[in-house]
CSV table of C-alpha atoms and ligand atoms in Angstrom, one decimal:
chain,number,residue,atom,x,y,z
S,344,UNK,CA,44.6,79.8,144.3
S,345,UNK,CA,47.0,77.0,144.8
S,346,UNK,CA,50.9,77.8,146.2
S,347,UNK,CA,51.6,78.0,143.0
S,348,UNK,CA,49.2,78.7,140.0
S,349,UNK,CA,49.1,77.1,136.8
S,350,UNK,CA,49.0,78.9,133.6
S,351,UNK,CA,48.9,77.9,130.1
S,352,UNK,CA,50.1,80.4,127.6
S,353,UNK,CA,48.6,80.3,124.1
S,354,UNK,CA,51.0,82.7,121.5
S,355,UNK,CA,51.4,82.6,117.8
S,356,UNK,CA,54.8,84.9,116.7
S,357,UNK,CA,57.2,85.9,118.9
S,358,UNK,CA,56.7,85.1,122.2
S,359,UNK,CA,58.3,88.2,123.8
S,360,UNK,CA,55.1,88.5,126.5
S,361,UNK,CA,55.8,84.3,126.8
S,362,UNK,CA,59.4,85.1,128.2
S,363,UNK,CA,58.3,87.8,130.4
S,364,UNK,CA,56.4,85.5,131.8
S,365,UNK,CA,58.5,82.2,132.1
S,366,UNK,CA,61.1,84.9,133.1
S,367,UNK,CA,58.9,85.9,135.9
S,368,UNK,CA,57.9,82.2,136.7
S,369,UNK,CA,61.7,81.2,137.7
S,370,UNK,CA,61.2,83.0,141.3
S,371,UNK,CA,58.9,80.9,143.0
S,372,UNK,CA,57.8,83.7,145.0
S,373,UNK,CA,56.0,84.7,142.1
S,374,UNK,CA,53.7,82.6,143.0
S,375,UNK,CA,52.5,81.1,139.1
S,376,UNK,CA,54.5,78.1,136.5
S,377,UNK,CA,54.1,78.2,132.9
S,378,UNK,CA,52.9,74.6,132.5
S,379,UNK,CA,52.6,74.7,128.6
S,380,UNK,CA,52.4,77.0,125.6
S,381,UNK,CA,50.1,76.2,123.4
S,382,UNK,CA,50.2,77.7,119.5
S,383,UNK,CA,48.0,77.9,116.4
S,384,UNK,CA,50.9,77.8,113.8
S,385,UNK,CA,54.3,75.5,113.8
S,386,UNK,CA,58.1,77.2,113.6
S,387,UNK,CA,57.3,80.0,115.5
S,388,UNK,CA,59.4,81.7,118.3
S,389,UNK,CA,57.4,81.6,121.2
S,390,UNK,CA,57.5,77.8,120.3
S,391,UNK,CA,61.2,78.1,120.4
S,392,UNK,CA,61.4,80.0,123.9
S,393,UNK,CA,58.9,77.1,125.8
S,394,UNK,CA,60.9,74.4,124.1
S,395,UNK,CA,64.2,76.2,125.4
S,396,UNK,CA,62.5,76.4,128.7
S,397,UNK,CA,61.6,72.5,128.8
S,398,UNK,CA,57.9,73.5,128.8
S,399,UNK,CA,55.5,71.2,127.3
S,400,UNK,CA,54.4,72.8,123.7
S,401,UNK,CA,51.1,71.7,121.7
S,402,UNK,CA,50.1,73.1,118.2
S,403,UNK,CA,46.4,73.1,117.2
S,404,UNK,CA,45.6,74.7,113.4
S,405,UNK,CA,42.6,75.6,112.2
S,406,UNK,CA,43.4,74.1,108.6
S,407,UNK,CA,43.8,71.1,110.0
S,408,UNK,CA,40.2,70.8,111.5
S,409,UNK,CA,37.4,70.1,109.7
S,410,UNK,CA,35.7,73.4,111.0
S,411,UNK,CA,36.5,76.5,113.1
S,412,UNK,CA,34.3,75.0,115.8
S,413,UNK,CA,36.0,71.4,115.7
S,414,UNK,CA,39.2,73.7,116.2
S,415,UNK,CA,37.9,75.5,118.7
S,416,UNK,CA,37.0,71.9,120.5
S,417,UNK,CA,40.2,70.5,120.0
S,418,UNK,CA,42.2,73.7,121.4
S,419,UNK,CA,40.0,73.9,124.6
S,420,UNK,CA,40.6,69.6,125.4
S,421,UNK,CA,44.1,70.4,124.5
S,422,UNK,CA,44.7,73.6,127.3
S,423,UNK,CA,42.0,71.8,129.4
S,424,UNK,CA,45.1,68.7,129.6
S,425,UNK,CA,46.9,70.8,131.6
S,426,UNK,CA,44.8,72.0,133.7
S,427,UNK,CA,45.2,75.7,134.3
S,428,UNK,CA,44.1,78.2,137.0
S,429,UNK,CA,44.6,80.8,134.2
S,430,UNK,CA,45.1,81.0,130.1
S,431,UNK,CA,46.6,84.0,128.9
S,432,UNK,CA,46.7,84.9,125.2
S,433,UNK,CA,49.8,86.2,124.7
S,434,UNK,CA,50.3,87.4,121.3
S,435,UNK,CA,47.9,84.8,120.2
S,436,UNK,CA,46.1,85.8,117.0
S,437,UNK,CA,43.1,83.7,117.1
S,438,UNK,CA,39.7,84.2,118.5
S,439,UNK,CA,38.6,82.2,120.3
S,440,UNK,CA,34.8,80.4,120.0
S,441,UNK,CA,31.8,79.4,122.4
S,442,UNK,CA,33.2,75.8,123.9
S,443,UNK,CA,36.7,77.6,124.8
S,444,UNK,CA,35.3,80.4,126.5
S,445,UNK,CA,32.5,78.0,128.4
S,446,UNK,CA,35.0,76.3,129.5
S,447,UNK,CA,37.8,79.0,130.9
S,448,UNK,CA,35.2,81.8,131.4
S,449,UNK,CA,36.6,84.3,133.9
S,450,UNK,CA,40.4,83.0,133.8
S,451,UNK,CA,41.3,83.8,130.0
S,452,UNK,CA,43.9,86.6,129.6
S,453,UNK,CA,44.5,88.6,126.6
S,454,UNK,CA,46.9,91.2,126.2
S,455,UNK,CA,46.0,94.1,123.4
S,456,UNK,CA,48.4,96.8,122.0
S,457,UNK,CA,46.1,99.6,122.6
S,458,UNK,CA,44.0,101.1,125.1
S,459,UNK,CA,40.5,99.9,125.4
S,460,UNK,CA,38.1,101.0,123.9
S,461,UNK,CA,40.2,102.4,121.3
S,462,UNK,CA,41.5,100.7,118.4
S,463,UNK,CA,40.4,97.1,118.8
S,464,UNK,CA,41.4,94.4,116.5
S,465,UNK,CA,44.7,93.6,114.7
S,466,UNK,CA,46.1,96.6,114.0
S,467,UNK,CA,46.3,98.8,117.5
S,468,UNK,CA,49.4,100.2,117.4
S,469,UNK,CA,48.6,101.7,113.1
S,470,UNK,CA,45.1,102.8,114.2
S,471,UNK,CA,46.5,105.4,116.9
S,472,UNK,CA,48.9,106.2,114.7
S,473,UNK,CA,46.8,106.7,111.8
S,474,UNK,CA,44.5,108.8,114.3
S,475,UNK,CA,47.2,111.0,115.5
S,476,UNK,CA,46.7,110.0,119.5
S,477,UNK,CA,49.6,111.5,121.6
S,478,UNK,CA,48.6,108.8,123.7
S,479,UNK,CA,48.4,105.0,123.8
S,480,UNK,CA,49.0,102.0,125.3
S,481,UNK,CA,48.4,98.6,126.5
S,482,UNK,CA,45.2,96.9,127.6
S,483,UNK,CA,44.9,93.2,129.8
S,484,UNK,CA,41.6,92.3,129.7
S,485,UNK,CA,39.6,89.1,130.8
S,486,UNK,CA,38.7,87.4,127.3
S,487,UNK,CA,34.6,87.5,126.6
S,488,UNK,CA,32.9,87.0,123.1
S,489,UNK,CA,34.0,90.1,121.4
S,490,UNK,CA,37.0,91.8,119.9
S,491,UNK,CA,39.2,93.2,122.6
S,492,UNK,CA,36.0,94.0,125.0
S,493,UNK,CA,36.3,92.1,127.5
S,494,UNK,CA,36.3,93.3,131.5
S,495,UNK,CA,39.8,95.2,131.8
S,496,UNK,CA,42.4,93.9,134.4
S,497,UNK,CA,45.1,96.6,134.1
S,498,UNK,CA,45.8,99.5,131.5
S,499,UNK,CA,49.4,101.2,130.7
S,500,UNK,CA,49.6,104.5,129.0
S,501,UNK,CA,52.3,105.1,126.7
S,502,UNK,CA,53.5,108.5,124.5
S,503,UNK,CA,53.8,108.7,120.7
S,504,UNK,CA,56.8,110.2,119.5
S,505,UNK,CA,56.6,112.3,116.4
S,506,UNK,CA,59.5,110.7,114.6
S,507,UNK,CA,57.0,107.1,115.0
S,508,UNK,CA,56.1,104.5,112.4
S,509,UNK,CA,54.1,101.6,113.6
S,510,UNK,CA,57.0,99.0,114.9
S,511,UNK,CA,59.2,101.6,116.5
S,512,UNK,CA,55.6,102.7,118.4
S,513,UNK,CA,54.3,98.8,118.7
S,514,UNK,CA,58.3,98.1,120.5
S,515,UNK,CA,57.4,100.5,123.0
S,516,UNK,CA,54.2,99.6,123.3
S,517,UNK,CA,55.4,96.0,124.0
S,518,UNK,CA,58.1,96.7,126.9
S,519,UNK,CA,55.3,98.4,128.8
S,520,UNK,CA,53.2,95.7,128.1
S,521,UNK,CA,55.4,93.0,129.2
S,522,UNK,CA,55.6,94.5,132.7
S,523,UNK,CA,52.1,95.5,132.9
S,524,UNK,CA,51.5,91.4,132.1
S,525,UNK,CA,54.0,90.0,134.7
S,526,UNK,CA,52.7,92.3,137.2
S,527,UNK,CA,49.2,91.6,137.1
S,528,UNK,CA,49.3,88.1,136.1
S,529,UNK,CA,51.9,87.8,139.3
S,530,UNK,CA,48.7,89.6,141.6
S,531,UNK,CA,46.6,87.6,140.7
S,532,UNK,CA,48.4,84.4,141.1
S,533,UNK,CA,49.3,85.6,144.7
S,534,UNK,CA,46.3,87.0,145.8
S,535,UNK,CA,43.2,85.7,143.2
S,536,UNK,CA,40.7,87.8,141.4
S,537,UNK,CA,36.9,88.5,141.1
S,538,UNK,CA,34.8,89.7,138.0
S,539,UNK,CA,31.5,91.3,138.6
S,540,UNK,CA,30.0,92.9,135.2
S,541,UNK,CA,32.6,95.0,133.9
S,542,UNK,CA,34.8,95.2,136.9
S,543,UNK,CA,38.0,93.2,137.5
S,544,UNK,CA,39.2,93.4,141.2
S,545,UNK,CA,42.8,91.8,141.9
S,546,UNK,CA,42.8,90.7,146.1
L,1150,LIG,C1,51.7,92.0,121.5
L,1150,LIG,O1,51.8,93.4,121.3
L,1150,LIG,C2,50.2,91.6,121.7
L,1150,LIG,O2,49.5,92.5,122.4
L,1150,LIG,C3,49.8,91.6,120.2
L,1150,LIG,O3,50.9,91.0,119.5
L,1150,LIG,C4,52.1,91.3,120.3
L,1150,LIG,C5,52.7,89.9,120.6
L,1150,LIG,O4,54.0,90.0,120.9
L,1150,LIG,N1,48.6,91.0,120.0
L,1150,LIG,P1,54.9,88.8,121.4
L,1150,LIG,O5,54.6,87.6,120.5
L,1150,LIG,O6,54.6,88.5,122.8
L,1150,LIG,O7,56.3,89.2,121.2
């Protein structure tokens, strides 16, 4: 890893785990710079927070490509600009296809509101609701081709309350996510990473 490792952040609401991160990112001993934000819808405010942060912003939408693979193209040339050590998906709610994932295999992020292998997809926080879980929680995970499967960088448990609905449980869900995300990402930056089938080993 170089002194100081390059990430591009891809996000597409509110950018809460974005400011963790630039957040994070101001102590150079953390040892990574957000070096641009990338987003698949305009007037958003993750958009807002890397603007306010005098990070470089880029917006790629699939309606205005042709196909979801010419998309998918035009988003990978557009991270691939900046060069990155790592991409993290950050509240990005897109998947990703084959010539994004060739190309940042084994250093794409993604950050899910559950924990794995429960309730994948959109809707984690309602699923284990729905289920009745007394337990749930936050997954970081290195991207593959599925829906929230890939190898699993760190996990944080957190407890439903009985007086829940979905956002008050997704809010709590999101400030231990956020510091499960700055810690890891900060590890990893610092000390590098290796993948071997299903396990993820920070160091
Ligand atoms: C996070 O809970 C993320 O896991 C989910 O959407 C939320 C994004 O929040 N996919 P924010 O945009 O970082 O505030």
């Amino acid at each position: 890893m170089p002194a100081s490792a390059r990430l591009v952040v891809l996000v597409s609401g509110s950018g809460t785990n974005l400011q963790a991160l630039l957040d994070a990112c101001a102590d150079p001993a953390y040892g990574a710079r957000v070096v641009a934000v990338g987003a698949d819808r305009d007037d958003i405010e993750g958009l807002a927070r890397a603007e306010r942060a005098g990070v470089p912003t880029f917006v790629r939408r699939v309606p205005d490509y042709t196909s979801r693979e010419h998309w998918d193209r035009a988003l990978t040339d557009a991270v691939a600009a900046f060069e990155p050590d790592l991409v993290v998906s950050a509240g990005f709610m897109k998947l990703v296809g084959e010539d994004f994932l060739a190309r940042f295999e084994g250093r794409m992020l993604n950050t899910h509101p559950a924990l794995s292998p429960s309730f994948p997809g959109m809707h984690g926080p309602a699923e284990a609701l729905a289920y009745g879980v007394k337990v749930t929680g936050a997954t970081l995970f290195v991207v593959d081709g599925g829906i929230d499967t890939g190898p699993i960088v760190a996990q944080v448990a957190v407890p439903v309350e009985d007086g829940d609905d979905q956002a008050s449980l997704h809010e709590r869900i999101k400030a231990a996510e956020r510091a499960m995300l700055v810690e890891s990402v900060g590890r990893m930056a610092r000390a590098g990473w290796s993948v071997d089938g299903r396990r993820v080993r920070l160091g």
